[in-house]
Coordinates of C-alpha atoms in Angstrom, one line a residue:
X1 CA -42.1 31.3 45.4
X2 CA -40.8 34.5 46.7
X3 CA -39.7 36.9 44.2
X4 CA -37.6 39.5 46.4
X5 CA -33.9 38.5 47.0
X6 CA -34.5 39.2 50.7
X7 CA -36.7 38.0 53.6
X8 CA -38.3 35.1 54.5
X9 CA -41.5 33.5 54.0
X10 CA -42.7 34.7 57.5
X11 CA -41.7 38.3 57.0
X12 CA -43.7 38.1 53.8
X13 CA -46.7 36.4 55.2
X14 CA -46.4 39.2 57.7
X15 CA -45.7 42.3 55.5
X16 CA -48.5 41.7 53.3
X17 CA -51.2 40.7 56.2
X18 CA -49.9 44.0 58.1
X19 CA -50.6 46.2 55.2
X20 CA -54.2 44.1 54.0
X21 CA -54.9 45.0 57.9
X22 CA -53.9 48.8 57.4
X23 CA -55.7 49.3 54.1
X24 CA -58.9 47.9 56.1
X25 CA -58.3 49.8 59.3
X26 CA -57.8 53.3 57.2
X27 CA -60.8 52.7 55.1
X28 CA -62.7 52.4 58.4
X29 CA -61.7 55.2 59.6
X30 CA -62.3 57.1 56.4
X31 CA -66.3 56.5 57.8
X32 CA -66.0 58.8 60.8
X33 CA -65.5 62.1 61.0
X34 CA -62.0 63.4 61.3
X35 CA -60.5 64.7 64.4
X36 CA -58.3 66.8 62.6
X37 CA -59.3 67.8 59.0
X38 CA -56.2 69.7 57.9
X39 CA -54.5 66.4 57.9
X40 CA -57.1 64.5 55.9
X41 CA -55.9 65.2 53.0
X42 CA -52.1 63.4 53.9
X43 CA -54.4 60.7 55.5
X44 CA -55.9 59.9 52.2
X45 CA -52.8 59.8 50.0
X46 CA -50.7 57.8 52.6
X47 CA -54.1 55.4 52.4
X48 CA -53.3 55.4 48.4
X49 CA -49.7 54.5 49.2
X50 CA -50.5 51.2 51.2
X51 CA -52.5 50.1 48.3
X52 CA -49.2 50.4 46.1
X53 CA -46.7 49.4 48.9
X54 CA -49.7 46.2 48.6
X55 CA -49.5 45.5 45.3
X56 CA -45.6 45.7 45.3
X57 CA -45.7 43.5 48.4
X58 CA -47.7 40.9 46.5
X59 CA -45.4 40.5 44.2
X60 CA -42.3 40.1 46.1
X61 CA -44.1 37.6 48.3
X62 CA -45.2 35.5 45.1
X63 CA -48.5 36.0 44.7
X64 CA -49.9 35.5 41.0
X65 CA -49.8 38.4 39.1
X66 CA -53.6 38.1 38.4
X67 CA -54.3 39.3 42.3
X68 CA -51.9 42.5 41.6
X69 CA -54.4 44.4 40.3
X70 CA -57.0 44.5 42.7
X71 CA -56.3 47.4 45.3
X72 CA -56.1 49.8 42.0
X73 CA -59.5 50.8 42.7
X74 CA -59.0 51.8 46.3
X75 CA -55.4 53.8 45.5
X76 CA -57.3 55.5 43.1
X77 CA -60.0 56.3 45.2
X78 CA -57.9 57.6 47.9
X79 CA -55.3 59.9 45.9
X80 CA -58.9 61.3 44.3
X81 CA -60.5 62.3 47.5
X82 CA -57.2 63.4 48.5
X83 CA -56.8 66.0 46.0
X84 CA -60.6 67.0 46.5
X85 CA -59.8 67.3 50.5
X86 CA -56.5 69.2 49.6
X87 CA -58.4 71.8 47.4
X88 CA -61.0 72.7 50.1
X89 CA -57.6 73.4 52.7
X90 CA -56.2 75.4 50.7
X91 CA -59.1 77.2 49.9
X92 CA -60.2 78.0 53.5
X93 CA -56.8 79.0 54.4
X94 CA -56.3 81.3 51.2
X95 CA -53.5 78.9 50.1
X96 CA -52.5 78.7 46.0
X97 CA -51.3 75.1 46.6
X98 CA -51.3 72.2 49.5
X99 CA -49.4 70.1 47.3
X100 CA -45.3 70.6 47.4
X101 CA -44.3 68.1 44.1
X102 CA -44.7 67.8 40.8
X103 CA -42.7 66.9 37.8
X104 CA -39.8 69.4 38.2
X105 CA -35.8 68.5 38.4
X106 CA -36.0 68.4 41.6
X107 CA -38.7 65.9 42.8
X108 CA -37.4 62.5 41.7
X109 CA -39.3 60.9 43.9
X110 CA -42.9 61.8 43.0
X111 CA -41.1 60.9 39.1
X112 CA -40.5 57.9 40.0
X113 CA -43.8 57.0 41.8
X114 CA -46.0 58.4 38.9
X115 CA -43.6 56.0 36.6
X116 CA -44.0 52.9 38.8
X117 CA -47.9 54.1 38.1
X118 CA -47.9 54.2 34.7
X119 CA -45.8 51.1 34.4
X120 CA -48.4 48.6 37.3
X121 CA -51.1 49.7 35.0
X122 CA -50.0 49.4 31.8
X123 CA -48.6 45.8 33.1
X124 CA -51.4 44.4 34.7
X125 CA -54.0 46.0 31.8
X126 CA -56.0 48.2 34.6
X127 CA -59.8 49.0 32.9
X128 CA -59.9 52.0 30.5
X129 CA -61.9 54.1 33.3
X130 CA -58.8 53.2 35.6
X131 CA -56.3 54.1 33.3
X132 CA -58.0 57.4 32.8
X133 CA -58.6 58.3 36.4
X134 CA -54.7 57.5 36.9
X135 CA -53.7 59.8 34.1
X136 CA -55.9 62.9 35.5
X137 CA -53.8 62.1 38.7
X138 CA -50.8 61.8 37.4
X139 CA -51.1 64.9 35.3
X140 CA -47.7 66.1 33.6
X141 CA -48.7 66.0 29.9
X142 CA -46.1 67.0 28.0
X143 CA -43.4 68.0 30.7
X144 CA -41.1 64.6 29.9
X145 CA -39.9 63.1 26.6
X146 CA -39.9 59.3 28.1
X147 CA -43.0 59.0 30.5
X148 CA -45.2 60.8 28.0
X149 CA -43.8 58.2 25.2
X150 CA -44.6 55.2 27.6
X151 CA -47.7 56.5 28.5
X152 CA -49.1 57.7 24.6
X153 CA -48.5 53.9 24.2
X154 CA -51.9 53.3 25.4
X155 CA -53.2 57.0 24.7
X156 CA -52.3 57.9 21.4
X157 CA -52.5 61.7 21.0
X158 CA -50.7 62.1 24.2
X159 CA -48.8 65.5 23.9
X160 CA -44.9 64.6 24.1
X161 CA -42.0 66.5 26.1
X162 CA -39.0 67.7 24.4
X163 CA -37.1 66.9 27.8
X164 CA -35.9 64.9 29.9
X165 CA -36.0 65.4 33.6
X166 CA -33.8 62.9 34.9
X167 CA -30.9 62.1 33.3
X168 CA -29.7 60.1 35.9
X169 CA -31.0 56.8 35.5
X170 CA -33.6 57.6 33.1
X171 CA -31.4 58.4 30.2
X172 CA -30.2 55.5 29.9
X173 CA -33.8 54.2 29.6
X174 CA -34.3 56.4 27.0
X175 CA -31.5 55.3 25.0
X176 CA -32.6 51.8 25.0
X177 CA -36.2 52.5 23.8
X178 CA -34.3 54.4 20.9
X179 CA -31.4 52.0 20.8
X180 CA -31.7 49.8 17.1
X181 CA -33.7 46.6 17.5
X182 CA -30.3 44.6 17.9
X183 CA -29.2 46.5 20.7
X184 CA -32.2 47.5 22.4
X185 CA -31.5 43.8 25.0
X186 CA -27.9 45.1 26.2
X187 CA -29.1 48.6 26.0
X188 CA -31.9 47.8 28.4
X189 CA -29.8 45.7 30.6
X190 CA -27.6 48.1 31.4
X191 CA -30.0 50.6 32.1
X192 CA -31.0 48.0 35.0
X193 CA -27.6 47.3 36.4
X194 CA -27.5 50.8 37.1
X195 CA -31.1 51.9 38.1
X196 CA -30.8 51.5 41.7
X197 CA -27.6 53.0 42.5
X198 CA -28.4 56.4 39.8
X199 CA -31.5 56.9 41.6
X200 CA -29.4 58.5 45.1
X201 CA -28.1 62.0 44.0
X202 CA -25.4 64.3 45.8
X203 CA -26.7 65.9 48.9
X204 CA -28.4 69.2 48.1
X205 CA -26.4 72.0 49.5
X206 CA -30.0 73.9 50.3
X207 CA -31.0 72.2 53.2
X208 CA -34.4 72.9 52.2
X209 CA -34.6 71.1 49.4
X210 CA -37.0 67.9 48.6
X211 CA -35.3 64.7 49.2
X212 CA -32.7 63.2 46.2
X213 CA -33.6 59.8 46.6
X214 CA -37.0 58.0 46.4
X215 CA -38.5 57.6 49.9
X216 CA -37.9 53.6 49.7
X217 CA -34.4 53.9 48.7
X218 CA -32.7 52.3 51.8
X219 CA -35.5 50.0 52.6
X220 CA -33.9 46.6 53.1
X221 CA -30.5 48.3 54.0
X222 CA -28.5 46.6 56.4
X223 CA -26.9 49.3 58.3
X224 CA -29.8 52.3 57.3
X225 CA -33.0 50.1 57.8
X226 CA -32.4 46.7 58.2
X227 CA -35.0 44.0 57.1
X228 CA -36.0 43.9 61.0
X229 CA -38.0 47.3 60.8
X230 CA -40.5 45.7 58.1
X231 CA -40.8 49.0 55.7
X232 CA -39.0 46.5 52.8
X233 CA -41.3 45.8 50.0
X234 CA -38.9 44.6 46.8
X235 CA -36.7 46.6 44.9
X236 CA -38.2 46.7 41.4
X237 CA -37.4 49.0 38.4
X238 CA -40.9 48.7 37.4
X239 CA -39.8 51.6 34.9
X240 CA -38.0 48.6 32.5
X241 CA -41.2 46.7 32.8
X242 CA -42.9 49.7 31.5
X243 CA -40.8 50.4 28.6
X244 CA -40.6 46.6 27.7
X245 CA -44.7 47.0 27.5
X246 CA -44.6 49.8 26.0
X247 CA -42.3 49.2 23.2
X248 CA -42.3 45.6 22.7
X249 CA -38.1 46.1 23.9
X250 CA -36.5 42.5 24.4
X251 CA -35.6 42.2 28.2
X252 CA -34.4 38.9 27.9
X253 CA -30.8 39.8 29.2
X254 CA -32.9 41.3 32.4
X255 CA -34.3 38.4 33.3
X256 CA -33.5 36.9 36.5
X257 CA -32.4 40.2 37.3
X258 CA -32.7 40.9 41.0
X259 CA -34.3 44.4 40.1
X260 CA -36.6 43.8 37.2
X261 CA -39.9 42.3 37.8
X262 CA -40.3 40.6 34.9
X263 CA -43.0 37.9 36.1
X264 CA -45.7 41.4 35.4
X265 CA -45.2 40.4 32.2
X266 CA -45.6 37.0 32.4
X267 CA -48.8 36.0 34.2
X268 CA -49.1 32.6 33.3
X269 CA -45.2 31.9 34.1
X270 CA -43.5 30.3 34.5
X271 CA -41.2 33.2 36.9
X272 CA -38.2 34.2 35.5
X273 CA -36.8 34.6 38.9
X274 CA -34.1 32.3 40.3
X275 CA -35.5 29.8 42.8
X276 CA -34.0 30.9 46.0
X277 CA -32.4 28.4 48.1
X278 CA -33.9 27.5 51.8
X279 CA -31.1 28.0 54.4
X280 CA -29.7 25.0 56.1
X281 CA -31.0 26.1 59.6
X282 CA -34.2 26.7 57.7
X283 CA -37.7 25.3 58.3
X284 CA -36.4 21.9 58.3
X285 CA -34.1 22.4 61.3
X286 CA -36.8 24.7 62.7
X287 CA -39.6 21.2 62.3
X288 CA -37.3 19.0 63.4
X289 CA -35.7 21.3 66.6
X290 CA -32.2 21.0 65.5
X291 CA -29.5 24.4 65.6
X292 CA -27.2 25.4 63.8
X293 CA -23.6 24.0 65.5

């Protein structure tokens, strides 16, 4: 059953075939020597990115959530030799830094992909020598109230934040994990309804400036980047998912919820996503050679 509200079964079949083929052909690659080594490091990290844009294409597509968990190993790999690749750069060029984000106010899009991280991992209950590999590369300890919280739920001792980075949407996250028992379900719900429109910020008047929305934002968009162009993987606030692990908060007013990917926490289902409906000119009319009048 597929799990995103958009695309069909053959752009899923396709989408996650297309990126299986592209983590393969990157890894090959990774065996002969590069062409061009100052890019290797931003070779290696977009490797670790098709292992997550994987994983989340999985579960759109309706894969069990037992298979999710897989490519962790190889994104992990990747983002280390990255680093390791990005060191040696910058030292041979005399550089204090290759990398250009971090956890500041301004880079909400390297937030929100640690969070989606932190929240995969804690989700699909990655090995303890995963988890610890991911935190060294995530890093951040003690720079934000809530993903330090969600993460010292499975490393206790975690130094905690005093801030928060994002106010926009994560506050409202934050206030449901603190919300009273009886109002944590509405508190979270709301943070959801929200989620995906909070994360696009006003247009930076320094032109310079890193992006204010997460790279993915208008996958899927109609009139921005229509299904068509096949960079559309789900839209999930895998941040929810995170807190609900975390906490033990009651997302049963999420479910069903075309943004919260609740089946993570539910791998023996049944999904709590709403069967989707085949279109009357679907594969029936398609078998059968009839149009659409």
């Amino acid at each position: 059953m597929i799990r995103a509200s958009l695309g069909s079964d053959e752009y899923w079949v396709g989408r996650v075939k297309k990126f299986r083929d592209a983590v393969q052909e990157h890894g090959d690659l990774c065996q002969t020597p590069s062409e061009n080594p100052k890019y290797e490091p931003q070779f290696q990290f977009n490797l670790s990115v098709y292992h997550v844009r994987l994983i989340l294409l999985l579960y759109s597509s309706g894969s069990p959530i037992h298979e999710l968990a897989q490519p962790f190993p190889g994104l992990l790999d990747a983002w280390e030799l990255s680093n390791r690749q990005s060191d040696e750069v910058c030292k041979a060029h005399h550089l204090p830094t290759c990398r250009d984000w971090d956890f500041s106010l301004t880079c909400l899009n390297h937030y929100n992909w640690c969070f989606w991280l932190i929240g995969l991992a804690l989700a699909l209950d990655i090995p303890e020598e995963q988890w610890q590999r991911l935190l060294a590369l995530v890093g951040g300890e003690g720079e934000d109230e809530l993903l330090d919280r969600v993460i010292a739920s499975r490393q206790p001792g975690r130094r905690i934040g005093s801030a928060l980075l994002h106010a926009k949407p994560y506050g409202r996250l934050l206030e449901a994990v603190n919300a009273p028992q009886p109002h944590q379900a509405a508190a979270l719900r709301e943070f959801v309804d929200h989620w995906y429109a909070e994360l696009k910020r006003p247009a930076p008047k320094n032109r310079k400036a890193p992006a204010v929305e997460p790279f993915w934002y208008i996958y899927g968009d109609p009139e921005k980047h229509p299904l068509e162009m096949g960079s559309y993987f789900g839209r999930w606030c895998i941040e929810a998912v995170a807190a609900v692990k975390a906490f033990g908060l009651d997302d049963s007013q999420c479910l069903g919820h075309e943004y919260y990917p609740g089946d993570l926490l539910r791998p023996d289902g049944p999904s709590i996503h709403p069967v989707r409906e085949e279109p009357k000119d679907g594969w029936l009319a398609r078998l059968f050679g009839k149009k659409k009048i």
